[in-house]
Coordinates of C-alpha atoms (C1' of nucleotides) in Angstrom, one line a residue:
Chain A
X1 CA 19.7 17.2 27.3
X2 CA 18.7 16.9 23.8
X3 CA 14.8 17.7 24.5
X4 CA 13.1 15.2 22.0
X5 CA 13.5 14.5 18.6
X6 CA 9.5 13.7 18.0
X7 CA 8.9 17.1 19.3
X8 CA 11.5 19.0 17.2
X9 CA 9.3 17.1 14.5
X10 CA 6.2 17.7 15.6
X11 CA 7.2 21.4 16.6
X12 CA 7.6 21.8 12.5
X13 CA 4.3 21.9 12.3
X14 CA 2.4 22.9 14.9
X15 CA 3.4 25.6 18.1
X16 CA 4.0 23.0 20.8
X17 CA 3.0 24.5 24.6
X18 CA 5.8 23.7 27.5
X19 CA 3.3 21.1 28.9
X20 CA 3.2 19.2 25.8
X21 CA 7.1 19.7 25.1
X22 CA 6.9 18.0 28.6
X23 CA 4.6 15.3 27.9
X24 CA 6.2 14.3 25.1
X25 CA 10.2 14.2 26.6
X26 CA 8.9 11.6 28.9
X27 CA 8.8 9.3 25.5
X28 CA 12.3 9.9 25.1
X29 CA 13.6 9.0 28.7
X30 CA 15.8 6.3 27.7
X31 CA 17.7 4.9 25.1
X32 CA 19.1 2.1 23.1
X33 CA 21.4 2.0 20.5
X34 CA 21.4 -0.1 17.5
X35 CA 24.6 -1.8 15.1
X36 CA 23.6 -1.6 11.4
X37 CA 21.5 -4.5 10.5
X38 CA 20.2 -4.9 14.5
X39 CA 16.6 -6.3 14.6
X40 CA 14.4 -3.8 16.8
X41 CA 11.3 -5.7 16.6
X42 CA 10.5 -8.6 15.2
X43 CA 7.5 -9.6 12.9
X44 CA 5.0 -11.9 14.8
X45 CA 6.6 -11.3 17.7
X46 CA 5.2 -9.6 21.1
X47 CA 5.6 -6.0 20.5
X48 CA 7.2 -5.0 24.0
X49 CA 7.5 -1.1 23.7
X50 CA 6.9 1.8 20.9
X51 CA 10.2 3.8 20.3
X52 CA 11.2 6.9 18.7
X53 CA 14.2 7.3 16.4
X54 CA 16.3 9.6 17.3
X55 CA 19.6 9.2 15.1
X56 CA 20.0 6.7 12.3
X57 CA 18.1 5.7 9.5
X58 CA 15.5 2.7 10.0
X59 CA 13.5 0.5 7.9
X60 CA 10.2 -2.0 8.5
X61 CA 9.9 -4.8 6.1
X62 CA 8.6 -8.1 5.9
X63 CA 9.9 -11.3 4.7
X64 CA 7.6 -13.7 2.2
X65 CA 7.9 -17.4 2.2
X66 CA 10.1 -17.3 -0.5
X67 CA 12.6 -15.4 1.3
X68 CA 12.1 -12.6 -0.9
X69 CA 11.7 -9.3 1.1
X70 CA 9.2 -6.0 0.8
X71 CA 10.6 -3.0 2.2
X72 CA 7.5 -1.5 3.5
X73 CA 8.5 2.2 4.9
X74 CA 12.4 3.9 5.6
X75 CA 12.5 5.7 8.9
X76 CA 14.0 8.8 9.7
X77 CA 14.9 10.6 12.9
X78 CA 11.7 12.1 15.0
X79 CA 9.3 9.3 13.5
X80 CA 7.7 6.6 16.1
X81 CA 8.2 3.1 15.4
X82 CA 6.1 0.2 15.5
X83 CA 2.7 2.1 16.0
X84 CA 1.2 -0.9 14.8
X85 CA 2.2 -1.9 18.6
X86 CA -1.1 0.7 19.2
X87 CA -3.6 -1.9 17.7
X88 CA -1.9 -5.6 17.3
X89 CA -0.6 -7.8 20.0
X90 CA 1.9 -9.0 17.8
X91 CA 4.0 -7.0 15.2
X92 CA 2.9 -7.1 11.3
X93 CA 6.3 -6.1 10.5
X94 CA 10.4 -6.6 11.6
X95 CA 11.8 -2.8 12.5
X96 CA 15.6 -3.3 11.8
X97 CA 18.4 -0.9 11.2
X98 CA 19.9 0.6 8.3
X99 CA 23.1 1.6 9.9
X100 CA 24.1 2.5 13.5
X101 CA 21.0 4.2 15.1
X102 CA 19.9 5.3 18.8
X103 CA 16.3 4.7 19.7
X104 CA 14.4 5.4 22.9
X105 CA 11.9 2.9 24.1
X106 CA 8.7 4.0 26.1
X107 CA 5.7 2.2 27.5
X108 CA 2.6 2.2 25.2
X109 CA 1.2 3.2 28.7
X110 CA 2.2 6.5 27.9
X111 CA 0.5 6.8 25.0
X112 CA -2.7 6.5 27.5
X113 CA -1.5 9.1 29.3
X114 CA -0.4 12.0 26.1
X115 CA -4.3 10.6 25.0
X116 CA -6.0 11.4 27.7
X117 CA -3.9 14.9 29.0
X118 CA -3.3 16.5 25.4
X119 CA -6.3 16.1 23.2
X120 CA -4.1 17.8 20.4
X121 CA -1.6 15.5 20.7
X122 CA -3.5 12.7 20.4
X123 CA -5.3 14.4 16.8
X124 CA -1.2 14.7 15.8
X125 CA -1.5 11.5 16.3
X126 CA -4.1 10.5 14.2
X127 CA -2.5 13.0 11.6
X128 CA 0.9 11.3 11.3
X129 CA -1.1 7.9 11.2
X130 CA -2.8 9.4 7.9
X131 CA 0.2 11.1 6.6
X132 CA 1.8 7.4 6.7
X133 CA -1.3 5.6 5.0
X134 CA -0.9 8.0 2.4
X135 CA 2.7 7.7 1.8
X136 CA 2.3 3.7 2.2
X137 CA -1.0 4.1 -1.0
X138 CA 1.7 6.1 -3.4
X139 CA 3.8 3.7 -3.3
X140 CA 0.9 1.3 -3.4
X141 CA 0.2 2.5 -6.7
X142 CA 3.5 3.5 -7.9
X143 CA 4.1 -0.3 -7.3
X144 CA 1.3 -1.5 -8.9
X145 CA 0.8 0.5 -11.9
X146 CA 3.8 2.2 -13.0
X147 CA 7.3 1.4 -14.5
X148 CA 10.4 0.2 -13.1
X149 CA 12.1 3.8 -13.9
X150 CA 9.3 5.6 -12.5
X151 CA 9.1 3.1 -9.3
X152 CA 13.3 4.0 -8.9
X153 CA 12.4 8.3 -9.2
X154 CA 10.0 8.1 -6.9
X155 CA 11.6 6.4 -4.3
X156 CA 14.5 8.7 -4.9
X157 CA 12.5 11.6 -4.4
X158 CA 10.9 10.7 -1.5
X159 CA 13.9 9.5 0.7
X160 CA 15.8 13.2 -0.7
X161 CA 12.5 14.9 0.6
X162 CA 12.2 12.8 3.8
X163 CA 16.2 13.0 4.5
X164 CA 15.9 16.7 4.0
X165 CA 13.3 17.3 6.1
X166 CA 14.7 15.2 9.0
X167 CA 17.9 17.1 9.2
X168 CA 15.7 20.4 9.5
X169 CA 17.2 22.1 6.3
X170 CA 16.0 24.8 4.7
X171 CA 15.4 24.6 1.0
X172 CA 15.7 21.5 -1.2
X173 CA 19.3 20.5 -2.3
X174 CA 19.6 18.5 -5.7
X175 CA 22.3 16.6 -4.0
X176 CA 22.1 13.9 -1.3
X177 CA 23.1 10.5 0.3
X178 CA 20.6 7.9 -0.3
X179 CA 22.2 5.7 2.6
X180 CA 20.3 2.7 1.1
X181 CA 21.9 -0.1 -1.3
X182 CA 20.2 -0.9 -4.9
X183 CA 19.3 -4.0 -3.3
X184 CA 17.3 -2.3 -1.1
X185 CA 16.1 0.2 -3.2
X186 CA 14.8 -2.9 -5.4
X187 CA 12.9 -4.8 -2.0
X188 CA 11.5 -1.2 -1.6
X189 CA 10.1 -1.1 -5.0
X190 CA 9.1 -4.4 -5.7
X191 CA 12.5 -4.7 -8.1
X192 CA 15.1 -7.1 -8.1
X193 CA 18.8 -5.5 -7.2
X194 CA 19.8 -5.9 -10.6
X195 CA 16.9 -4.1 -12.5
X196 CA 17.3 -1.4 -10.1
X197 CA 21.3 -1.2 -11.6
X198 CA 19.9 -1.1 -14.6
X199 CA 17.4 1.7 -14.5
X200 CA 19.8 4.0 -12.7
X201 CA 22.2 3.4 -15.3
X202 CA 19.1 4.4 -17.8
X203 CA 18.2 7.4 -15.6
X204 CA 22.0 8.5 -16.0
X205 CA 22.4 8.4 -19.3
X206 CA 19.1 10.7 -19.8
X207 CA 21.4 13.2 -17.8
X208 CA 18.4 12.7 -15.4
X209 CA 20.7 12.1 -12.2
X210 CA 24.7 12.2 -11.7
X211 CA 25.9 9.4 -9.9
X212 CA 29.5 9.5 -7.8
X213 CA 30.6 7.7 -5.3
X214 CA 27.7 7.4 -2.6
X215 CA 26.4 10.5 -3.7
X216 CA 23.3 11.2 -6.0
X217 CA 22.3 14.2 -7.5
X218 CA 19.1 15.1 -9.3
X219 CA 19.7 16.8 -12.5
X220 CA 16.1 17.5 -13.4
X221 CA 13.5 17.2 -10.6
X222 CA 10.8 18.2 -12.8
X223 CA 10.9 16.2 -15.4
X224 CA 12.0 13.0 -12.7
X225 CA 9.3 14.7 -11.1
X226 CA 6.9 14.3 -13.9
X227 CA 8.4 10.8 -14.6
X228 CA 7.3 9.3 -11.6
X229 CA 4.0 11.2 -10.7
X230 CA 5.3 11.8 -7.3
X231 CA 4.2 13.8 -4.8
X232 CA 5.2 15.0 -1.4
X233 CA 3.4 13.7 1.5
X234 CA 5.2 16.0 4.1
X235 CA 3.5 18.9 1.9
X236 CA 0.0 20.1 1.5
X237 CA -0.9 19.1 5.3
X238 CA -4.5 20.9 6.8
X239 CA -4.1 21.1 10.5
X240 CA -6.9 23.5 10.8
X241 CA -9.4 21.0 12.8
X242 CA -6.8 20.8 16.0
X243 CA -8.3 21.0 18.9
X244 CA -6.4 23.7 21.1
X245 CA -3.5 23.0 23.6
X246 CA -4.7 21.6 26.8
X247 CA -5.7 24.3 28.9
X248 CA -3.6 23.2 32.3
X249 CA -0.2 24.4 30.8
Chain B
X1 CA -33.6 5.8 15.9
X2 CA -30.9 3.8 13.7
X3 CA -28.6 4.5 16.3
X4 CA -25.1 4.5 14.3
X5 CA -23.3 1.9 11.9
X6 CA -19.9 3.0 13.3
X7 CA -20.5 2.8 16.5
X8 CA -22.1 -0.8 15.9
X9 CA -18.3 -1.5 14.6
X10 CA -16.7 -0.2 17.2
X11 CA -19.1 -1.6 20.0
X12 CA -17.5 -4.7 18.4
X13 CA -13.8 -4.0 20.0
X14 CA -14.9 -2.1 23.1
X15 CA -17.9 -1.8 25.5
X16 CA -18.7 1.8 24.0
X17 CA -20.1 3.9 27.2
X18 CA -23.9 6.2 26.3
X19 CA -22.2 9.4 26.2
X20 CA -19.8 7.7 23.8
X21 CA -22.8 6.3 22.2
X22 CA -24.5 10.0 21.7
X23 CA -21.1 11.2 20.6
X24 CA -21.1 9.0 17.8
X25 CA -24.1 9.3 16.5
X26 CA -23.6 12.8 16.1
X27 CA -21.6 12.0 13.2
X28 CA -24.9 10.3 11.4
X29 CA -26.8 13.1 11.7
X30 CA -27.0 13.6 8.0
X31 CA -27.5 11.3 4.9
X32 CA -26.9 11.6 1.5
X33 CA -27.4 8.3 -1.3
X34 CA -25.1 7.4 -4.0
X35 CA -25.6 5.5 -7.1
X36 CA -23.6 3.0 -8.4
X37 CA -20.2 4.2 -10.1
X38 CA -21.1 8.1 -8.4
X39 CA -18.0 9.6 -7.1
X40 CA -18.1 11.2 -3.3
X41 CA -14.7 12.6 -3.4
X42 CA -12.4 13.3 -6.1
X43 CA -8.2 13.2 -6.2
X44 CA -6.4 16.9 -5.9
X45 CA -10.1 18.4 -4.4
X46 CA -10.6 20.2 -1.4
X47 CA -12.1 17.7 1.1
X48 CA -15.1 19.2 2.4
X49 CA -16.3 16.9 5.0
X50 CA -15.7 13.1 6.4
X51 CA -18.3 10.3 5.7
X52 CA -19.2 7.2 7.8
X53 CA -20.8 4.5 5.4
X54 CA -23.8 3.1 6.4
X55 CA -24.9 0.7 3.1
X56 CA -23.0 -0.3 0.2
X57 CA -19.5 -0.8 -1.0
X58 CA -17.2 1.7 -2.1
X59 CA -14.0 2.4 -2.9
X60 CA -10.8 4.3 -2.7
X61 CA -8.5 4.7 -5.8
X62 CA -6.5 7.0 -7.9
X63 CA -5.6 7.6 -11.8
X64 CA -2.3 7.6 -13.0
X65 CA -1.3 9.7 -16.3
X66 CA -1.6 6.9 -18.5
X67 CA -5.3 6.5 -17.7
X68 CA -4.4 3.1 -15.7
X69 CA -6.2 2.7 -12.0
X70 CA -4.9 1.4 -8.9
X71 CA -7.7 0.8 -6.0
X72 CA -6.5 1.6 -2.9
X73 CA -8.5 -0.4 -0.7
X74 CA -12.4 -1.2 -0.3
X75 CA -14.4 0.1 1.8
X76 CA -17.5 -1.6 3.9
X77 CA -20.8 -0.4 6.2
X78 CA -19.7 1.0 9.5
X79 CA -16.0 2.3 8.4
X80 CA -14.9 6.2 8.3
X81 CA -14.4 7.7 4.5
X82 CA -12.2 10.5 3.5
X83 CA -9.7 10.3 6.8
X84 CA -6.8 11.5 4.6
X85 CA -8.8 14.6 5.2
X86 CA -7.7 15.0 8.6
X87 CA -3.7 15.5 7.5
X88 CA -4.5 16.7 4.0
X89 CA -6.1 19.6 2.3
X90 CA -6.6 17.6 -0.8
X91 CA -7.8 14.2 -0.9
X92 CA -4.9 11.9 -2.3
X93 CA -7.6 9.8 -3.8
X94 CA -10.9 8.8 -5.1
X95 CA -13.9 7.8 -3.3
X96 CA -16.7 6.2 -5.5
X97 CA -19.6 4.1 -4.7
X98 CA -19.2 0.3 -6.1
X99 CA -22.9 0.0 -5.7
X100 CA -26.0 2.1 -4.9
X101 CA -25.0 3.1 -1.1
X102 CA -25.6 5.9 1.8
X103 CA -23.5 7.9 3.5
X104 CA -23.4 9.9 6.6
X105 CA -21.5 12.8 5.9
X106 CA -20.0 15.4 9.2
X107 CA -17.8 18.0 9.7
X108 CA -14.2 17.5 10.7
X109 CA -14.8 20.0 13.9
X110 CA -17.4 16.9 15.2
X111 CA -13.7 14.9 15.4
X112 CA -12.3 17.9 17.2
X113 CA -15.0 17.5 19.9
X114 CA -14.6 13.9 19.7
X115 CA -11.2 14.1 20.9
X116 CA -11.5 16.3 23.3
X117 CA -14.3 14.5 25.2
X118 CA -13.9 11.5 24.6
X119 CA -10.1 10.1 24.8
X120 CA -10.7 6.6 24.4
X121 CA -12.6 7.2 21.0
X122 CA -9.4 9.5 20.0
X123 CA -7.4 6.3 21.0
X124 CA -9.9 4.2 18.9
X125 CA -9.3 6.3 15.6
X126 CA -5.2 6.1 16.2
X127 CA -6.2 2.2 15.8
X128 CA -8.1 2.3 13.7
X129 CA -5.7 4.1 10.8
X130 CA -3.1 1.6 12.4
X131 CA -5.2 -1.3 11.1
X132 CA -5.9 0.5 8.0
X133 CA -1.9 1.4 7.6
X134 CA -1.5 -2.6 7.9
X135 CA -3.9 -3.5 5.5
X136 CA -2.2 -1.3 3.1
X137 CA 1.3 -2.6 3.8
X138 CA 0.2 -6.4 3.3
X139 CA -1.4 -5.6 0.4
X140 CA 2.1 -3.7 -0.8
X141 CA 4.4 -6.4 0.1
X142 CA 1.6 -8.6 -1.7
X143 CA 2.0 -6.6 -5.0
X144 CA 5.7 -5.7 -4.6
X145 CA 6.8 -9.6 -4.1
X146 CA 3.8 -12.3 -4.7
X147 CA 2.8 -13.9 -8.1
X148 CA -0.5 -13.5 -9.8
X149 CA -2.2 -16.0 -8.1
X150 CA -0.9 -15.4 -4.4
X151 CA -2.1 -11.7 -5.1
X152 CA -6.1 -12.9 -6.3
X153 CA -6.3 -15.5 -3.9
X154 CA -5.9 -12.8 -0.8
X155 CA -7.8 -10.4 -2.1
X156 CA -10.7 -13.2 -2.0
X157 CA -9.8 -13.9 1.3
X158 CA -9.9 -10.3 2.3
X159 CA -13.0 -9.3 1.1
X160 CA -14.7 -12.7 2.1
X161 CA -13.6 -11.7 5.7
X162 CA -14.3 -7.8 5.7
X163 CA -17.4 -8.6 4.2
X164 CA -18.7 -11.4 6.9
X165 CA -17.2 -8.7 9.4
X166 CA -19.6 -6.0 8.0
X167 CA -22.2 -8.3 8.2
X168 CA -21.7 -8.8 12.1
X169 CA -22.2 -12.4 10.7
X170 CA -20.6 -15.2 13.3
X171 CA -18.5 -17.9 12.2
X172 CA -16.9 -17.6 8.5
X173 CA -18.9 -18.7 5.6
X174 CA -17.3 -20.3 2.5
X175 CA -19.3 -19.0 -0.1
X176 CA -20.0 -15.5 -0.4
X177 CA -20.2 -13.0 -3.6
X178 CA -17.3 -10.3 -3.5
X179 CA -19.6 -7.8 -5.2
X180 CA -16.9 -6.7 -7.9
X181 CA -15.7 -7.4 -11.2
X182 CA -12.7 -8.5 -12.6
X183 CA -11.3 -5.4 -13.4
X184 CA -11.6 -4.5 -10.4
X185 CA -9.7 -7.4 -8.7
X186 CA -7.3 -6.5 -11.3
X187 CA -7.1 -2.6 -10.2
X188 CA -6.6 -3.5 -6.9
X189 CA -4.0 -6.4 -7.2
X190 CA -2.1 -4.2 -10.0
X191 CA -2.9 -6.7 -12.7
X192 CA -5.0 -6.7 -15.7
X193 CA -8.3 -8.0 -16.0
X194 CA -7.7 -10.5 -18.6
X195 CA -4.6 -11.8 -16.4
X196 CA -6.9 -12.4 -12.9
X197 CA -9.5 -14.1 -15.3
X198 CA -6.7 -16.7 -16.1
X199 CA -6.0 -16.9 -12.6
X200 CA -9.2 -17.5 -11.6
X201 CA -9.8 -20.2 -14.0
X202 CA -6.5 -21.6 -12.9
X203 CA -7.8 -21.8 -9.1
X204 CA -11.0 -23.4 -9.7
X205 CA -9.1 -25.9 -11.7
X206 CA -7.2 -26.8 -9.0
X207 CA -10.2 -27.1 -6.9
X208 CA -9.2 -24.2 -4.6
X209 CA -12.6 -22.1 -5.4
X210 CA -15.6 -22.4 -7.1
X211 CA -17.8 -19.9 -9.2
X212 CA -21.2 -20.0 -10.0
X213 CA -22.7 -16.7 -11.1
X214 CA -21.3 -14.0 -9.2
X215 CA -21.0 -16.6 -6.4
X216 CA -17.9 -17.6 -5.0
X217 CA -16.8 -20.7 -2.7
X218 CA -13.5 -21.3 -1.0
X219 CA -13.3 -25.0 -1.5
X220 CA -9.9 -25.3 0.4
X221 CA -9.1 -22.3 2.5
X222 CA -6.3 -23.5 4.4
X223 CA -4.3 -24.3 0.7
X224 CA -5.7 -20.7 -0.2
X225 CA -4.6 -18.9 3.2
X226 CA -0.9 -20.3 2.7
X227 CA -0.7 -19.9 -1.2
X228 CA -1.6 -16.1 -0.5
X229 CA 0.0 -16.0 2.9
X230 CA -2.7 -14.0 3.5
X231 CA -3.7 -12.8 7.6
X232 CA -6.9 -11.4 8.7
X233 CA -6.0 -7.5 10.2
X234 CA -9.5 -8.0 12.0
X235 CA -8.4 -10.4 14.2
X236 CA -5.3 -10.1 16.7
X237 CA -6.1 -6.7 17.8
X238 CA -4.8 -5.7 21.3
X239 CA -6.7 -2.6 22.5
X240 CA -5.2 -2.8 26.1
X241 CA -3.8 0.2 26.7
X242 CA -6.9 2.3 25.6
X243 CA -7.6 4.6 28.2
X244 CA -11.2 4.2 30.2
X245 CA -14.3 5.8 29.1
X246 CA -14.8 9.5 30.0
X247 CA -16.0 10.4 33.4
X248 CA -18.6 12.3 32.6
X249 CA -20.6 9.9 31.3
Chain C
dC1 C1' 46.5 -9.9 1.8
dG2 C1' 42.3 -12.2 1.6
dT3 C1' 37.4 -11.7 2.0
dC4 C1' 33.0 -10.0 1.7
dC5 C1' 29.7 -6.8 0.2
dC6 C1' 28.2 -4.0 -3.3
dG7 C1' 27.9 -2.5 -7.9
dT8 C1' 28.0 -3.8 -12.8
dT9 C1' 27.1 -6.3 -17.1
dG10 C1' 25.5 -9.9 -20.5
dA11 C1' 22.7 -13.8 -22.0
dC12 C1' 18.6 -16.0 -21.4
dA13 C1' 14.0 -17.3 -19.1
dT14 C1' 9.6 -16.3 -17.2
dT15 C1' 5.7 -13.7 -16.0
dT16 C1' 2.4 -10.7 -17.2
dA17 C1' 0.6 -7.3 -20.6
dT18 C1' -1.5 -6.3 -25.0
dC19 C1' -4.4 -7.0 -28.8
dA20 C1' -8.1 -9.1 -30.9
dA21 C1' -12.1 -11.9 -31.2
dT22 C1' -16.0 -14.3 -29.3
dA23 C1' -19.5 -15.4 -25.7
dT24 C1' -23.1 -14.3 -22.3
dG25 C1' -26.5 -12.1 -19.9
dG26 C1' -29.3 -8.5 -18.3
dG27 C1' -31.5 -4.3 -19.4
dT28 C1' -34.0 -1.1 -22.6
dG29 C1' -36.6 0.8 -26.2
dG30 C1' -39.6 -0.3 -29.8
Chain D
dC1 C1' -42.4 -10.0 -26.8
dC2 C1' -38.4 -9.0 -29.6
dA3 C1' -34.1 -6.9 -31.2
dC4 C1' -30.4 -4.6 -29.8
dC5 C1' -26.7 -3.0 -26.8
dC6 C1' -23.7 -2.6 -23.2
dA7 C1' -20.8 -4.4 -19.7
dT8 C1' -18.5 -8.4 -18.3
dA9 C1' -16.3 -12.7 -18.9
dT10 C1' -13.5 -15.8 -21.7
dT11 C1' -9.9 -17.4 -24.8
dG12 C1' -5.8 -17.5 -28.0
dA13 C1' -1.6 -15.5 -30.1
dT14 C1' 2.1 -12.5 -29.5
dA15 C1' 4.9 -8.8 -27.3
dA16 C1' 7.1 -6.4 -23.6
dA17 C1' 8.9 -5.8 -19.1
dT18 C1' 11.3 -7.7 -15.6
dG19 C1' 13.6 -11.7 -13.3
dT20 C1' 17.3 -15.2 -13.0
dC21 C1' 21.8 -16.8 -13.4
dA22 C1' 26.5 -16.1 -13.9
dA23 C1' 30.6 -13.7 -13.9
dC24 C1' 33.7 -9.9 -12.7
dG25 C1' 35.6 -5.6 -10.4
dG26 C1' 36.6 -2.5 -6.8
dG27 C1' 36.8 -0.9 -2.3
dA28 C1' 36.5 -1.4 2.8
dC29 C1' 38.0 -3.7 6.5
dG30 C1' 39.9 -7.1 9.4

DNA sequence: CGTCCCGTTGACATTTATCAATATGGGTGG
DNA sequence: CCACCCATATTGATAAATGTCAACGGGACG
C-alpha cells in the first residue's frame, strides 16, 4: 500500500521514525484523481482540504483581470498543496492539473494533530514553507530583473532539477521532459508564448539546448547555468536546528 | 520590561497564553542597532542567527551580476528576519536596515525549544511563512503580468497597510509616508527609478494620490485597489485549526 | 478526414529602459 | 552664516526589449 509519497520526500532528508512514517500515512488515506486541466482548488474559493500529490505534475496560478495568467509554482509528486489553506479562509491561488494526476485529500485537522504529536515534523514543516519562499523570491527576481533568455534557463533548470528529484534519481541527467507547453512556460515567466518560441529557438542555435520532439536536453549547464544565475533550492539545506523525533515511538 | 514586539504581533491573531508570552520573549533577550543603509545579513553567508525587528524598516534583497537589485520584500517592527535560515545554510538574500533600527537577535536552537513546547506557536510560524509565501506570489504575478502603474499603485497600497498594521493603528489612514525612495519602489516593482517617477506623476494627475514632501495620500483608494488589483494578506486569515495553548502553562 | 492544440515565423506596435541634463533640499565643513 | 555637495527627484529624447497580430504547419485524436 504505497506508504506515502510526502514521506518518501521528506525521508530524503531527514531519518523518519515508524511513528512519524505513521503519522504522516494518515495524510494520504484517500484519494482523488484528476483529468489534465481539472481545477483542484479554486482561487477565492473556500479551501475545503490540503492534499498531497502523489502522481502527476501540478501547477498554482492566478488569473489577472485581463485574463492574462501568472504561473506561480509547478508541483511535483510528494509536495502538499494549497498550504495557504494553513493561514487563509479562502485560497490566494487556483491548484489545477497539468496532466492526469492522483491526489489525496486530508483534513487540515490533521495538521493539528502531526503539530502537536511530532515537534520535528512540524519544524519540516516550517522548512519546506521556507524552501518554497525561496524558490517563489528567485523567480521573483529572475522575473524582475533579468532577461527573457535568462527567465526561459532558469525555469528550465529548475523543473529538470525538481523533475529529477521527484522521481528519486540518482545523478543529474542532461536530458528530460519538460511536460509543460511554451505557453506555459511564458505565464510562468512573465513571457508571452511567442517570445518564449523565440528564445528557445535563440538558446538552440547557441548549441545551448537540443530540442526533439518533447524532449530537451541541456548542452551546457554551466554556461545556461551562468546565464540565468540560477541556483538550486533543493540544495544547500541546514537541518541542524531539528528538534529530535518524538520520544513515544 | 518591554515585553516583546513579536509577540505584540502575534497577540494580534491569537490570545497568546503567559508561558507563551515568556517563551517569546526569550527571543528579545539581546539587542543590537543598525544604521541606516547597514547590512545585517549578507547573500551566499553563513546565517548565524535569526532576528526579530523591534524599530525601523528594513529590507530583504539580492544583486544580480549586472549590478541590478531586486527587493524581495520589506520588512516592519514585530516581524521575524533571516527565516530562510531555518532551511538554508546560506542566506539567499540581503538584509539591510532602510533606516536607523534595532534588532533582537537569537539563536535558532530558541525555535527548537519553541516548537517543542509550545505547538501552537510552531503552528503560528507555518502561518506565518504561508502569509509571507502569499505576499511574495502577489507581488510575482504583479511583476510577471501587471503594467507599470498597477505594479506602483500596490506597492503603495502594501506598505500603507503593513505600515498602519505595525503601527497597531485602528482604522486605515489615507495619508501616510512610505519611508522609501524611488529607487527603491523601482527595485521592488522590477522597474527603474526614472520609470515609477513617471508613474507617479501620472497618478497624481489623475487625482488617484497626492504628494507633498515625503507625504503621500490615497485620494481614491477604491480606483487604486482595482487598478492594482491589489488584496491585503493581513486580513482574511483563518487560524482555526491551530492547536490549543500548551498545558503546562 | 476534419479539428484542435501546439509550435513556428514575420511584420509591426508598445512599453519600458537608457542616457543626459537640470532642479531641490538637507547636511556639512569652513 | 555661507558655499558646497550629495542624494533624490524630475524631465526630455532616443533606444531596446518584448508584446501583439496574423498566418501557417504538423501531429494527435475523435
Amino acid at each position: 500500500m504505497a506508504g506515502s509519497c510526502f514521506a518518501d520526500r521528506l525521508g530524503g532528508w531527514i531519518a523518519l521514525t515508524s511513528g512519524e512514517r505513521a503519522a504522516l500515512a494518515r495524510l494520504e488515506e484517500r484519494e482523488r484523481r484528476l483529468r489534465r486541466g481539472a481545477m483542484l482548488v479554486r482561487e477565492n474559493e473556500r479551501i475545503p482540504e490540503l492534499f498531497v500529490l502523489q502522481q502527476g505534475m501540478m501547477m498554482s496560478h492566478v488569473l489577472l483581470d485581463d485574463g492574462s495568467r501568472q504561473i506561480l509554482r509547478f508541483h511535483f509528486p510528494g509536495e502538499l498543496l494549497a498550504m495557504p489553506g494553513l493561514a487563509y479562509r479562502e485560497s490566494p491561488e487556483t491548484i489545477a492539473a497539468l496532466g492526469d494526476c492522483v491526489v489525496a485529500p486530508f483534513d487540515r485537522s490533521l495538521m493539528t494533530d502531526l503539530v502537536v504529536h511530532h515537534p520535528r515534523l512540524a519544524a519540516a514543516m516550517v522548512v519546506i514553507a521556507q524552501m518554497e519562499r525561496t524558490m517563489s523570491t528567485d523567480r521573483l527576481a529572475a522575473i524582475g530583473r533579468t532577461s527573457a533568455k535568462a527567465r526561459v534557463a532558469a525555469l528550465l533548470l529548475e523543473l529538470r532539477d525538481r523533475l529529477q528529484e521527484s522521481c528519486g534519481a540518482g545523478e543529474k541527467k542532461a536530458s528530460f521532459t519538460p511536460g509543460v507547453t511554451q505557453e506555459e512556460i511564458g505565464d510562468a515567466t512573465g513571457l508571452t508564448a511567442v517570445h518564449v518560441n523565440r528564445m528557445l529557438r535563440q538558446m538552440e542555435e547557441e548549441r545551448l539546448i537540443a530540442r526533439d520532439n518533447g524532449r530537451m536536453t541541456l548542452l551546457d549547464e554551466g554556461r545556461l547555468r551562468r546565464a540565468a544565475s540560477y541556483v538550486n533550492r533543493l540544495d544547500g539545506l541546514d537541518l541542524g536546528w531539528l528538534p529530535p523525533p518524538a520520544q513515544r515511538d
